[in-house]
N, C-alpha and C. Protein backbone atom coordinates (compact mmCIF):
# COMPACT_ATOMS: atom_id res chain seq x y z
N UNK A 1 77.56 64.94 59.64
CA UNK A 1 78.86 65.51 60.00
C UNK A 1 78.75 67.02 60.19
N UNK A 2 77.98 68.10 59.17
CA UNK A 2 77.98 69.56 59.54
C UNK A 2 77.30 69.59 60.66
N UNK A 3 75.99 68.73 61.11
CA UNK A 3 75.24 69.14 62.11
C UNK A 3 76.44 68.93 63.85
N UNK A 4 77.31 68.00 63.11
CA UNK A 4 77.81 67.45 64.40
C UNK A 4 79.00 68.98 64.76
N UNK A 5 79.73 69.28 63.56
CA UNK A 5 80.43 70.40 63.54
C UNK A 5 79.85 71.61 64.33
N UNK A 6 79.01 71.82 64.10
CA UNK A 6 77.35 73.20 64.06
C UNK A 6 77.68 72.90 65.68
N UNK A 7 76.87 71.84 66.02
CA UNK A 7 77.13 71.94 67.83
C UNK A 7 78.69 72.12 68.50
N UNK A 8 80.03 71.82 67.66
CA UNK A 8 81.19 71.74 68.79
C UNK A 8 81.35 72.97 68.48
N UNK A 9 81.22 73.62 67.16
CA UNK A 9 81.69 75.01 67.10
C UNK A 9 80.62 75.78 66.51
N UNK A 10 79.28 76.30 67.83
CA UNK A 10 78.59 77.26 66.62
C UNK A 10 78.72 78.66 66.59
N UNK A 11 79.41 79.01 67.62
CA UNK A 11 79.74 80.75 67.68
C UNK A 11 80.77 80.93 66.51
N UNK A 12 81.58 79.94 65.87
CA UNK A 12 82.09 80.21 64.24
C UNK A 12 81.11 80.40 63.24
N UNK A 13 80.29 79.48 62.76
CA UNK A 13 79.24 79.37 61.71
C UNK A 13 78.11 80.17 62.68
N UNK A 14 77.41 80.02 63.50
CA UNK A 14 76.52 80.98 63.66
C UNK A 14 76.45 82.15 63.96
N UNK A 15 77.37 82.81 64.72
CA UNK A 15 77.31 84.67 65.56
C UNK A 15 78.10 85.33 64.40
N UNK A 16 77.54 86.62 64.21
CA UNK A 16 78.52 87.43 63.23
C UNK A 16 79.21 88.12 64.16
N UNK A 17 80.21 89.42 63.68
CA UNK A 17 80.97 90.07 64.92
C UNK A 17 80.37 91.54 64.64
N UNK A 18 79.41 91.96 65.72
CA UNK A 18 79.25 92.98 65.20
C UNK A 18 80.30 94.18 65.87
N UNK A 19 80.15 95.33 64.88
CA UNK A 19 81.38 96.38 64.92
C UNK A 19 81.05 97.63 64.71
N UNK A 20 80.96 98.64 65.37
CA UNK A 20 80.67 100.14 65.46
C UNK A 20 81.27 100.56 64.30
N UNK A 21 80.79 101.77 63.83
CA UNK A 21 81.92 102.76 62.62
C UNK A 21 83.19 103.21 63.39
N UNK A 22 83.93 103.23 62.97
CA UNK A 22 85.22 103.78 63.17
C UNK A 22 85.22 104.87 64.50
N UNK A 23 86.16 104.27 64.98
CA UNK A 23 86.22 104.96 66.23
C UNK A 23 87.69 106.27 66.46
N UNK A 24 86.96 107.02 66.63
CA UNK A 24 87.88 108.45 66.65
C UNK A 24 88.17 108.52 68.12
N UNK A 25 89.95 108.47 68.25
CA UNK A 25 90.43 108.82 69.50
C UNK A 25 91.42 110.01 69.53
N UNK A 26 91.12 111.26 70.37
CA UNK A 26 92.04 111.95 70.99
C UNK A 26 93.46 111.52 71.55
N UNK A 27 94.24 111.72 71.05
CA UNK A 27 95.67 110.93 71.86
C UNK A 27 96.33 111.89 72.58
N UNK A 28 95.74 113.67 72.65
CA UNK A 28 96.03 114.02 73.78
C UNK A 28 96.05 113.28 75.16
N UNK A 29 97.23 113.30 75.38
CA UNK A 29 97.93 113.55 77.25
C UNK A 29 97.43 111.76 77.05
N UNK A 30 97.64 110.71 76.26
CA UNK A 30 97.61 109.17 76.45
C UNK A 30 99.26 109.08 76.55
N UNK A 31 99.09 107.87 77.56
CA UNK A 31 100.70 107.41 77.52
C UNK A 31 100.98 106.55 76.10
N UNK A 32 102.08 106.75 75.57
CA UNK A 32 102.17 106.11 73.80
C UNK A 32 101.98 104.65 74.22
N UNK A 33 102.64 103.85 74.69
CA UNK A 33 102.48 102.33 74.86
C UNK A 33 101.26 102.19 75.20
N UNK A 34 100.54 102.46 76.32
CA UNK A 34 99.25 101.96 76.83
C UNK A 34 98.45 102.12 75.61
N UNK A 35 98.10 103.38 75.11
CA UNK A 35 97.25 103.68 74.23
C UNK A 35 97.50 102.62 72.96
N UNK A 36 98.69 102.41 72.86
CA UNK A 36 99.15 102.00 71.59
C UNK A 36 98.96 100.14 71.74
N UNK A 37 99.03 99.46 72.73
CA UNK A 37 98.40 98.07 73.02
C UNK A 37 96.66 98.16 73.32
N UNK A 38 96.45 99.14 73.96
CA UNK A 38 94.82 98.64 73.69
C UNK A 38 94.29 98.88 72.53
N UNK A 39 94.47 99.80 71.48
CA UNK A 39 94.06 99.83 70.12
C UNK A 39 94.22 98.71 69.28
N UNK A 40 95.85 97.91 69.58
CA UNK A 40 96.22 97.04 68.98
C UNK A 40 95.08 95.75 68.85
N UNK A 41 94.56 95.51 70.62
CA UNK A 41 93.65 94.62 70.49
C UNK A 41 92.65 94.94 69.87
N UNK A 42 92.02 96.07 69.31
CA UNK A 42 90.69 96.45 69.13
C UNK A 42 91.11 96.23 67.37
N UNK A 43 92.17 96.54 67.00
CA UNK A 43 92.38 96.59 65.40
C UNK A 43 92.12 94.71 65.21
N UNK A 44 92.71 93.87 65.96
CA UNK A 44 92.66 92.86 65.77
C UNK A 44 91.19 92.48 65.95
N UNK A 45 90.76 93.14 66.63
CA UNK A 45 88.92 92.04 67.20
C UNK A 45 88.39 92.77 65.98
N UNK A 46 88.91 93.30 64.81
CA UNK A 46 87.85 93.97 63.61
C UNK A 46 87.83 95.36 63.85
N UNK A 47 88.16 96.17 64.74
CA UNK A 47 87.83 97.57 65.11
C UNK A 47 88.18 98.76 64.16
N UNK A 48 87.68 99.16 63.19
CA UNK A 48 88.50 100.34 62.93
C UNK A 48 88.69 101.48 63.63
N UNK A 49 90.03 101.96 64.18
CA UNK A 49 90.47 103.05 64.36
C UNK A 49 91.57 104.67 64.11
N UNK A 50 90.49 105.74 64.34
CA UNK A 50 91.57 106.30 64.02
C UNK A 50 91.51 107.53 64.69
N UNK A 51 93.43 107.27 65.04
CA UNK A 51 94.18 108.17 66.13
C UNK A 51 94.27 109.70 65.28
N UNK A 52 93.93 110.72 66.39
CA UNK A 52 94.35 112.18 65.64
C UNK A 52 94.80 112.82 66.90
N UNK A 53 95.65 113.76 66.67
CA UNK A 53 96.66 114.55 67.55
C UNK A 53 97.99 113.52 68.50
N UNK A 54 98.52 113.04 67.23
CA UNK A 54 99.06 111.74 67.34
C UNK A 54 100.84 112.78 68.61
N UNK A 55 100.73 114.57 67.81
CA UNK A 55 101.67 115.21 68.44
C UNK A 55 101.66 114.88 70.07
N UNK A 56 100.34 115.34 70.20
CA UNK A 56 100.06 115.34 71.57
C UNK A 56 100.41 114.18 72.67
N UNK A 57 100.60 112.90 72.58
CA UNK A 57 100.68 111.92 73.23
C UNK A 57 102.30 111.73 73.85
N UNK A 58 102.15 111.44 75.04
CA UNK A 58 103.18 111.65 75.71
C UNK A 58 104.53 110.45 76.23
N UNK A 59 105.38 110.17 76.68
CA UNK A 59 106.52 109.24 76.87
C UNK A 59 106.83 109.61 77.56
N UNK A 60 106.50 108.19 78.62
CA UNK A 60 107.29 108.51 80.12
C UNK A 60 108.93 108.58 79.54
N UNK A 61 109.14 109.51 81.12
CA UNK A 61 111.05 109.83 80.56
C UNK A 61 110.93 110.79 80.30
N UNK A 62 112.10 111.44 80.52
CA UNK A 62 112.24 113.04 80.26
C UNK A 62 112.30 112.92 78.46
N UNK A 63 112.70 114.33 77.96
CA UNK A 63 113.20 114.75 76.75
C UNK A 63 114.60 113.93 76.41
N UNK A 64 115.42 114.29 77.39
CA UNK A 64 116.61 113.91 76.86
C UNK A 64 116.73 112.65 76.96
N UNK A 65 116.08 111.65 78.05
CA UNK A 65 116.86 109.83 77.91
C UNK A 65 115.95 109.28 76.41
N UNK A 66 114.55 110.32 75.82
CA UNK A 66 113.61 109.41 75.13
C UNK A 66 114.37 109.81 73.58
N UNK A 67 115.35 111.18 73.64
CA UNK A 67 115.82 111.40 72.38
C UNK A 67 117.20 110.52 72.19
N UNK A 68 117.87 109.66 73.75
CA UNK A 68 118.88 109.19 73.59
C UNK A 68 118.47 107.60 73.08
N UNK A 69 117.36 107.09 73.69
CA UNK A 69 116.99 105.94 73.23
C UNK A 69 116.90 105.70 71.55
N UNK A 70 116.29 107.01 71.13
CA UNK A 70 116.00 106.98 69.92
C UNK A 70 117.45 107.17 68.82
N UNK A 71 118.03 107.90 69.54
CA UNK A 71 119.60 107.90 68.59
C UNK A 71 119.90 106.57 68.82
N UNK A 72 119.75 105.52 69.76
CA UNK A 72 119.88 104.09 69.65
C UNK A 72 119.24 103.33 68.87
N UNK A 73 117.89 103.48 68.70
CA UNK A 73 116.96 103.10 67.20
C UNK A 73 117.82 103.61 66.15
N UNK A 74 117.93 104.57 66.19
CA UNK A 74 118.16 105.14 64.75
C UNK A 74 119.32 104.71 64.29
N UNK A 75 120.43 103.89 65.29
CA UNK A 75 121.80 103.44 64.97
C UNK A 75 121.50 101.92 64.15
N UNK A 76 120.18 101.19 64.19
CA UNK A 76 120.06 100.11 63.79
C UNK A 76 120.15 99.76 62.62
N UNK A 77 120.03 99.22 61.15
CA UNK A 77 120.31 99.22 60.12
C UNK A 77 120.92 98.30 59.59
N UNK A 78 120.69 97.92 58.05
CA UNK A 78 121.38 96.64 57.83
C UNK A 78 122.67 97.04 57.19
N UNK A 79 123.64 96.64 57.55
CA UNK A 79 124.65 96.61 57.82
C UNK A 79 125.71 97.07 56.13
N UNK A 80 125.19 96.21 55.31
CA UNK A 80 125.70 96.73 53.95
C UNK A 80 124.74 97.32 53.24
N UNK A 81 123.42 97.42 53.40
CA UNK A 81 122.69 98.34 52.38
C UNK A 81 121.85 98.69 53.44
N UNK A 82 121.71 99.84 54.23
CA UNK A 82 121.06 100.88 54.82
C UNK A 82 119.51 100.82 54.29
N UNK A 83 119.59 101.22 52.95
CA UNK A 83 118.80 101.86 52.51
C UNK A 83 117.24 100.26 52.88
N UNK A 84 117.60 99.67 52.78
CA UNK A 84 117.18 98.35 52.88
C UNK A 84 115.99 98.21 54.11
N UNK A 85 116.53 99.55 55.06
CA UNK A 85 115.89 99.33 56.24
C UNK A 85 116.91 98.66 57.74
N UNK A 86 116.51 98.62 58.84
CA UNK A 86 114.67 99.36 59.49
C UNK A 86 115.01 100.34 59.03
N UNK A 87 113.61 101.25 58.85
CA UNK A 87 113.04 102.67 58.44
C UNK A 87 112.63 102.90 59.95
N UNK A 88 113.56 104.50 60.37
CA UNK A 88 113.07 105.32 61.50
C UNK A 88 112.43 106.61 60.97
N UNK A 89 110.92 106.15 61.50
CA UNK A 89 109.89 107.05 61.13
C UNK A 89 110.18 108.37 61.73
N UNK A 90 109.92 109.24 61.50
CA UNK A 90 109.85 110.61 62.26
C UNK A 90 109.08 111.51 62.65
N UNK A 91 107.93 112.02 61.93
CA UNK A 91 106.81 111.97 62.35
C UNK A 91 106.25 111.47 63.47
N UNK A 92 105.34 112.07 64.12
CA UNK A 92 104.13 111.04 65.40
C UNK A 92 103.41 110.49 64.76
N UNK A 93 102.96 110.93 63.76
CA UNK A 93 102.20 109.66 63.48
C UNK A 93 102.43 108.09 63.05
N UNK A 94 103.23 108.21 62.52
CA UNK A 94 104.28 107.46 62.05
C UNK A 94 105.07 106.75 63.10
N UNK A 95 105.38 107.56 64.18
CA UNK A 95 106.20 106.68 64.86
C UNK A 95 104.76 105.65 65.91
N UNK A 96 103.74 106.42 65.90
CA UNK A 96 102.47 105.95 66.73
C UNK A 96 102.23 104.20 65.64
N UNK A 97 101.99 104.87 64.37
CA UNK A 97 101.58 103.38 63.54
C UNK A 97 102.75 102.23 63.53
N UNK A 98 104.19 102.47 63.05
CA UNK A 98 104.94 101.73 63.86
C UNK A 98 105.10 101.02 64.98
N UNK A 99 104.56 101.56 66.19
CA UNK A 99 104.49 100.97 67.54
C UNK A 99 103.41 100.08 67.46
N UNK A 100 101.94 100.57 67.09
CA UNK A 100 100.98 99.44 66.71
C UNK A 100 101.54 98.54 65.70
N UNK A 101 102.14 98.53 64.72
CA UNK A 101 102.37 97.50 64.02
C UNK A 101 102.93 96.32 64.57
N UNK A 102 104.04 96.80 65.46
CA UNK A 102 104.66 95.81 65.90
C UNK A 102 104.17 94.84 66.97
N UNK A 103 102.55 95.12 67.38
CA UNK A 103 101.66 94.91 68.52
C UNK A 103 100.72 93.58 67.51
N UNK A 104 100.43 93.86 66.30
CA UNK A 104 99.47 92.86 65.69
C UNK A 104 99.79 91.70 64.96
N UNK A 105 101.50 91.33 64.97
CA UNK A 105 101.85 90.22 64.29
C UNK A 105 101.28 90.81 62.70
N UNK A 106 102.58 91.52 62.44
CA UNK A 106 102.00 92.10 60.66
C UNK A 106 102.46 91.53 59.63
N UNK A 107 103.22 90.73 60.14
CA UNK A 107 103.80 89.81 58.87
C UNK A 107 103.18 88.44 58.21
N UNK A 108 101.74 88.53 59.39
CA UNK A 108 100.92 87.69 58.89
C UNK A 108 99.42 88.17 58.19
N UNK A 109 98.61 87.51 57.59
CA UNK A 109 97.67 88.08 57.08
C UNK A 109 96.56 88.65 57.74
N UNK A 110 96.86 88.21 59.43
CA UNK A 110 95.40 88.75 60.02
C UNK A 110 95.96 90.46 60.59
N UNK A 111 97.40 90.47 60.86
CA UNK A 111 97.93 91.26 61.26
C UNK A 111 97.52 92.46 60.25
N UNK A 112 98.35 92.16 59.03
CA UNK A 112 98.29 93.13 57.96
C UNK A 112 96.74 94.02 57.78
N UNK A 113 95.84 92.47 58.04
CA UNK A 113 94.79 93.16 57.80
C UNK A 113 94.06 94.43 58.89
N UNK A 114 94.57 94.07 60.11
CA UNK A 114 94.61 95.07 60.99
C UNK A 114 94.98 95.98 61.36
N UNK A 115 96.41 95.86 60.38
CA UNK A 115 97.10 97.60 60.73
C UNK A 115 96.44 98.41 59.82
N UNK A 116 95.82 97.64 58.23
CA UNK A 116 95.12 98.27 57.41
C UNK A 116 93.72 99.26 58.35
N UNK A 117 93.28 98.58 58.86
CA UNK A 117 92.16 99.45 59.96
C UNK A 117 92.52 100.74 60.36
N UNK A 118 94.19 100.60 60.36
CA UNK A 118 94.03 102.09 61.48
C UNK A 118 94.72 102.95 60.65
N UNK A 119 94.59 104.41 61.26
CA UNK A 119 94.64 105.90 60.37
C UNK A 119 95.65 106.43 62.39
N UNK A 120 96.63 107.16 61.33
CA UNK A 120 96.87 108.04 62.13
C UNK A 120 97.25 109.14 61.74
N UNK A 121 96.84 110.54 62.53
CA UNK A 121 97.14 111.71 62.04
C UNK A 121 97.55 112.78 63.05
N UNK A 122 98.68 113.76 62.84
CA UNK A 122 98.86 114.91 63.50
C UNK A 122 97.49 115.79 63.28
N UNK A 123 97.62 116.39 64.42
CA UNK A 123 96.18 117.50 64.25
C UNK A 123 95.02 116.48 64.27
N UNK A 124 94.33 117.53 63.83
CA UNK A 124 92.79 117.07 63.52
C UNK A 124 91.94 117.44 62.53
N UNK A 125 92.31 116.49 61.29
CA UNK A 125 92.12 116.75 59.82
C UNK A 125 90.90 116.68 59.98
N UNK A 126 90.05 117.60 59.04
CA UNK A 126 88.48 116.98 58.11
C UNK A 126 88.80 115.60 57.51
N UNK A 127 87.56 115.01 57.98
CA UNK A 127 86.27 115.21 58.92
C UNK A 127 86.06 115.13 59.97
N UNK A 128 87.38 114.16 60.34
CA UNK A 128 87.45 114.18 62.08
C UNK A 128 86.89 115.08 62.88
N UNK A 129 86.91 116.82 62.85
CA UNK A 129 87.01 117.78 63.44
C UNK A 129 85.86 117.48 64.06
N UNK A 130 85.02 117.12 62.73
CA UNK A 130 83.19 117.48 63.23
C UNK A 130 82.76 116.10 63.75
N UNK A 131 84.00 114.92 64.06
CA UNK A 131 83.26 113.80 64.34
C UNK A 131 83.60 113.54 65.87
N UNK A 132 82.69 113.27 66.82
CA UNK A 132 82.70 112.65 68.16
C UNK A 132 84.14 112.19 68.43
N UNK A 133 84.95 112.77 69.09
CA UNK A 133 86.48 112.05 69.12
C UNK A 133 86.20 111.24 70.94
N UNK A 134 86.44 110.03 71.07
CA UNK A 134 87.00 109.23 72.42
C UNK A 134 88.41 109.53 73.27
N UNK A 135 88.45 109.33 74.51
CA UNK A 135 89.50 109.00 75.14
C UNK A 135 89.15 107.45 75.90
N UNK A 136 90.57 106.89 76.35
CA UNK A 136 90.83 106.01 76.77
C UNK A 136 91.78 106.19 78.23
N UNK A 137 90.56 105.80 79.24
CA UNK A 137 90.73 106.60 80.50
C UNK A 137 91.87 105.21 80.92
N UNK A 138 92.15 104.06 80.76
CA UNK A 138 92.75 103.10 81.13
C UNK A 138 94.45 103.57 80.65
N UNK A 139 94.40 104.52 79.95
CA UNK A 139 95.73 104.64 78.87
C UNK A 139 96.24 106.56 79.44
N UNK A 140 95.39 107.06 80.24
CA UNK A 140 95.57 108.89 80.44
C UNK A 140 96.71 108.87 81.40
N UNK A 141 97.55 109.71 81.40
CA UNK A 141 98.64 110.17 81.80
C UNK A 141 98.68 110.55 83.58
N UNK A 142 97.51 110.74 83.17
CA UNK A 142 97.07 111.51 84.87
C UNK A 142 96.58 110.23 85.64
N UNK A 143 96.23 109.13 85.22
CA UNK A 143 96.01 107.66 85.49
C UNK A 143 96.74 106.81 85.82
N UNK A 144 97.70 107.21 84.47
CA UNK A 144 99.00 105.60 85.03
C UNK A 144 100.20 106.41 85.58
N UNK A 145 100.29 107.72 85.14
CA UNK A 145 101.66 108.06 85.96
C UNK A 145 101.77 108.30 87.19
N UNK A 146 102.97 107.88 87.78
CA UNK A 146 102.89 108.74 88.99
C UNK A 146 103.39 110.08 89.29
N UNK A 147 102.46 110.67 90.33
CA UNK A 147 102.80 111.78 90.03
C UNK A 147 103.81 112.42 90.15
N UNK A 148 104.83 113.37 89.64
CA UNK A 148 106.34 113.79 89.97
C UNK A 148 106.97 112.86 88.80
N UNK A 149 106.72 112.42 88.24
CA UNK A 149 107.69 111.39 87.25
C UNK A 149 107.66 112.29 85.93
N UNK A 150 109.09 112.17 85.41
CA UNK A 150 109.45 112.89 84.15
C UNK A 150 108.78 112.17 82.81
N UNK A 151 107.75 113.12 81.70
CA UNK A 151 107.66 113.05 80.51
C UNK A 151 108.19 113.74 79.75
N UNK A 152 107.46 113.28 78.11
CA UNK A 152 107.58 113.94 76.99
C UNK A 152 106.24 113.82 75.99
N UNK A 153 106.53 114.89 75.36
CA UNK A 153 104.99 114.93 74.35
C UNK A 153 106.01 114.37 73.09
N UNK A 154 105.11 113.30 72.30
CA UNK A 154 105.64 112.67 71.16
C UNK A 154 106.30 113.84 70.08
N UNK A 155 105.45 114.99 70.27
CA UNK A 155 105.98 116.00 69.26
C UNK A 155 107.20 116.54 69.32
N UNK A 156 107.18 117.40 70.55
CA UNK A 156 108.55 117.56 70.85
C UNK A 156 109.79 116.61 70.71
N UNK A 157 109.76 115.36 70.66
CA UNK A 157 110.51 114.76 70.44
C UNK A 157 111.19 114.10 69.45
N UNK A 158 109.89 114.46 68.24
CA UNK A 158 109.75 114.11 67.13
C UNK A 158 110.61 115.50 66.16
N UNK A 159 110.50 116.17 66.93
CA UNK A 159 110.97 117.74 65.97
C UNK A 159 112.41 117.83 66.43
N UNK A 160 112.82 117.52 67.61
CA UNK A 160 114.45 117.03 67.90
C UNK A 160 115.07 116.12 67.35
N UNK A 161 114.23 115.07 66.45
CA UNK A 161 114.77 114.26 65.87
C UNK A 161 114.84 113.90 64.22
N UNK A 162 114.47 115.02 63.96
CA UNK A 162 114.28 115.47 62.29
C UNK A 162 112.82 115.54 61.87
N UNK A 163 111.47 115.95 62.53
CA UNK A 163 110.11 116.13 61.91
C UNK A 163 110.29 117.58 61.69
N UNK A 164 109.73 118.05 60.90
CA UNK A 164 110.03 119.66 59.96
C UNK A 164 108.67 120.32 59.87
N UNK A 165 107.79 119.81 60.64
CA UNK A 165 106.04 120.05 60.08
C UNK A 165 105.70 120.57 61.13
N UNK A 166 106.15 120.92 62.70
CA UNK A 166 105.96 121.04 63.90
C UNK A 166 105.12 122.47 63.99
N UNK A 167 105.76 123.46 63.17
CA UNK A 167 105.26 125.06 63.36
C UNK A 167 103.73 124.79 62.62
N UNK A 168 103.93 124.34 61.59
CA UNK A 168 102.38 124.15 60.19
C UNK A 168 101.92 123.21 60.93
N UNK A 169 101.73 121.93 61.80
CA UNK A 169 100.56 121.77 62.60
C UNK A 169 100.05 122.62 63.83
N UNK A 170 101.12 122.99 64.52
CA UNK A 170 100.38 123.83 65.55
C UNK A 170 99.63 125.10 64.69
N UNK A 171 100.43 125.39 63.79
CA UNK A 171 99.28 126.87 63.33
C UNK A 171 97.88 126.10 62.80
N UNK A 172 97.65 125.38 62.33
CA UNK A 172 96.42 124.32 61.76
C UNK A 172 95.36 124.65 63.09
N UNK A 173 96.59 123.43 63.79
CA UNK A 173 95.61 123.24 65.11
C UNK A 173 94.94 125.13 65.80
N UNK A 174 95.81 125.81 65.57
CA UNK A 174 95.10 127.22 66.12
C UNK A 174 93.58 127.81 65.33
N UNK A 175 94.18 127.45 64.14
CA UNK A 175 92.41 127.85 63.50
C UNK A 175 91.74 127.02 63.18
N UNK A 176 91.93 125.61 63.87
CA UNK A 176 90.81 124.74 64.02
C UNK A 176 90.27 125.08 65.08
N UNK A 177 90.62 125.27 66.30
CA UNK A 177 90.50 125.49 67.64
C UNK A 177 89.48 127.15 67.49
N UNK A 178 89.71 127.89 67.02
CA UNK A 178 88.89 129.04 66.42
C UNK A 178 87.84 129.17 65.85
N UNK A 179 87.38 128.35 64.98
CA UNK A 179 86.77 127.91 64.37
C UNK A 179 85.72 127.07 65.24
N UNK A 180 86.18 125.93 66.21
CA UNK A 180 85.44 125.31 66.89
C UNK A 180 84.83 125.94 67.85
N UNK A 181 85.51 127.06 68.48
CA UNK A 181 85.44 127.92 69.68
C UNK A 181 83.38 128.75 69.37
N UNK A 182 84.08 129.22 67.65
CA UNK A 182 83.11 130.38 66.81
C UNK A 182 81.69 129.21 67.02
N UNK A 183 81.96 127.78 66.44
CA UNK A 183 81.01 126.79 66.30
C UNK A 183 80.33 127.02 67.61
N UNK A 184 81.28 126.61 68.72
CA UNK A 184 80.25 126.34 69.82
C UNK A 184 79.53 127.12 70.43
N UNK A 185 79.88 128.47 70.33
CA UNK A 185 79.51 129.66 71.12
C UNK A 185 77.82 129.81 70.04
N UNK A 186 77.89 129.59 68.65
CA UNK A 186 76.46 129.74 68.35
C UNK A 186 75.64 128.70 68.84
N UNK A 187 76.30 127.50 68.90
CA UNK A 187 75.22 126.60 69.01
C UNK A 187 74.65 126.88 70.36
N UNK A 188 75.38 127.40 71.77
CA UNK A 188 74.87 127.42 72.67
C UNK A 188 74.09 128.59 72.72
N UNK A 189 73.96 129.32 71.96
CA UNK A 189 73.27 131.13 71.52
C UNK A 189 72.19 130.07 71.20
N UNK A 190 71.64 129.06 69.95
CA UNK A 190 70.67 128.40 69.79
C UNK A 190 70.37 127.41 70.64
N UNK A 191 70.59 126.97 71.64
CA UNK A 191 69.76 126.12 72.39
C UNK A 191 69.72 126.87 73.45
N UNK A 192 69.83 128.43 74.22
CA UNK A 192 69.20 129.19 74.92
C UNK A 192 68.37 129.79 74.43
N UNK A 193 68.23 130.00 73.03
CA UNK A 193 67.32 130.69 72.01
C UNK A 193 65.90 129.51 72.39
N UNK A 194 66.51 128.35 72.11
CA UNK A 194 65.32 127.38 72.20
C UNK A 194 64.77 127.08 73.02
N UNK A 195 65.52 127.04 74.10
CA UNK A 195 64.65 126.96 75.39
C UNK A 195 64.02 127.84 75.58
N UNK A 196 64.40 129.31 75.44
CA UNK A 196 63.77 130.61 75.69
C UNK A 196 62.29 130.55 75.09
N UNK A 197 62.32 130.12 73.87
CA UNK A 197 60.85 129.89 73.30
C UNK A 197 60.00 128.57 73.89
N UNK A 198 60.33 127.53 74.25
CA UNK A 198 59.85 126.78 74.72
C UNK A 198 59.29 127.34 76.43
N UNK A 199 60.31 127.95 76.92
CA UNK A 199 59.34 128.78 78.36
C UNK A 199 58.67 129.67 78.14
N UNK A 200 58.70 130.39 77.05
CA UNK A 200 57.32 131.17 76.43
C UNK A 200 55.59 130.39 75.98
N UNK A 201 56.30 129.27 75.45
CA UNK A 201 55.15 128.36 74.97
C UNK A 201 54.64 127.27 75.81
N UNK A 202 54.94 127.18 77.06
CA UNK A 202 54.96 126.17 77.57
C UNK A 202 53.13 125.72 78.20
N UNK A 203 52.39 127.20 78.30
CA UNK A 203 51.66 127.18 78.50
C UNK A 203 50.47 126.46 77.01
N UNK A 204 50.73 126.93 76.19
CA UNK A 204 50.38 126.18 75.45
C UNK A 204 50.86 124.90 74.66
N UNK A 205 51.59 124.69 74.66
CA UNK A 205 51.94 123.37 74.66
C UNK A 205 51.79 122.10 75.81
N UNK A 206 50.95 122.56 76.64
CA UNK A 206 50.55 121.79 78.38
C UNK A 206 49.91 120.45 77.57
N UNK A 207 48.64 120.86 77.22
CA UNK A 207 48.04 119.46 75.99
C UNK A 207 48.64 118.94 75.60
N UNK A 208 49.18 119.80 74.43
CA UNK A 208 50.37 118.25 73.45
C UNK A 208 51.45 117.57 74.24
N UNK A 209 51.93 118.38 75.40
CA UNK A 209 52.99 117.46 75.98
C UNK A 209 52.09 116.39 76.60
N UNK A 210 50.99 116.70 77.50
CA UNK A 210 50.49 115.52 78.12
C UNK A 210 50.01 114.48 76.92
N UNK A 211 49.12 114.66 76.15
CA UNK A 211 48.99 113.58 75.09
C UNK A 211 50.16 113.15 74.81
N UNK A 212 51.46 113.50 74.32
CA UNK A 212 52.63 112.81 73.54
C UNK A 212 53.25 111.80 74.89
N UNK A 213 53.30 112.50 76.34
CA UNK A 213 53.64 111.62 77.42
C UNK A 213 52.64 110.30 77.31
N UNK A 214 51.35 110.67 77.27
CA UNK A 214 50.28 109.45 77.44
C UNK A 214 51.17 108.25 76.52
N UNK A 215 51.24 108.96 74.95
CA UNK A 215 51.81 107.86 73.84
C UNK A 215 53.33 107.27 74.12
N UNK A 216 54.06 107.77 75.23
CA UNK A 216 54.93 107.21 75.42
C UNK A 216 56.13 107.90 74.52
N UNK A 217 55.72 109.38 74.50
CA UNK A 217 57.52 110.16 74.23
C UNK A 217 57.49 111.10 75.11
């Protein structure tokens, strides 16, 4: 009987799923929905992800119909005890993990276990800073919109609607951005440094490069 099982289903019992480390995405200039359904699938196939500059991400629609929609969220509520919920997040990040939640079926256990996967954050906290961040060219603004059509950046919209943190991330984001600026400008001082010595040496190093080519580096 297992052997007979083994053949109708062996990509269950035999293939594992393999899965990268955690994947860091930029949510600068992503449209919120697009970005926010393809992650959804990736949290579900096992993916961990996590969103940073959750401010940055944008909503088709001007300012004013996306802050009127939202005074329509925000009118929802249970009826004799408020307090009870829905909860209107305020924050981007927050309102970003919300939107995925409602993408993975969370009220079940595979769901739950998938929203557990994902991180979202304004700015771009340590360690993120120093880690490889992605975009998602299927989800960019300059991709799906057309052009002439009215947006909004999640932040701005988020600070019209009671987020209080708006001034203390952008100042963050300024001396991260400083900081990264200071980073890159040495590193490229050291790899003209390095090349510079390598076209000094090149003459002697003619041998070892041809032997190490022979061995196949």
């Amino acid at each position: 009987r297992r052997e007979q099982f083994v053949s109708v289903f062996p990509k269950i019992l035999l293939s594992t799923m393999v899965l990268e480390k955690p994947i860091v995405i930029d949510c600068r200039d992503h449209l919120h929905g697009r970005l926010a359904s393809i992650v959804a699938k990736e949290l579900l196939a096992g993916q961990k992800v996590v969103l940073v500059r959750c401010e940055e991400m944008v909503i088709s629609g001007s300012l004013v119909r996306n802050q009127t929609k939202y005074a329509q969220f925000r009118a929802k509520h249970m009826n004799t005890n408020p307090e009870r919920g829905p909860f209107h997040f305020r924050s981007p990040a927050r309102i970003v993990w919300r939107t995925i939640r409602g993408m993975v079926h969370q009220k079940t256990a595979r769901g739950q276990a998938a929203i557990g996967r994902l991180s979202t954050f304004e700015g771009i906290p340590h360690p993120y800073d120093k880690m490889k961040r992605k975009v998602i060219p299927a989800a960019l603004r300059v991709v799906r919109l057309k052009p002439g059509r009215n947006f909004c950046k999640l932040g701005d919209l988020a600070n019209n609607v009671g987020w209080k943190h708006k001034e203390l991330v952008d100042r963050l984001e300024d001396k991260r951005r400083a900081k990264s600026e200071a980073f890159f400008q040495k590193k490229k001082a050291a790899a003209a440094l390095k090349a510079k010595a390598e076209e000094a040496a090149a003459g002697e190093l003619a041998k070892v490069n041809e032997t190490l080519a022979a061995a196949g580096y």
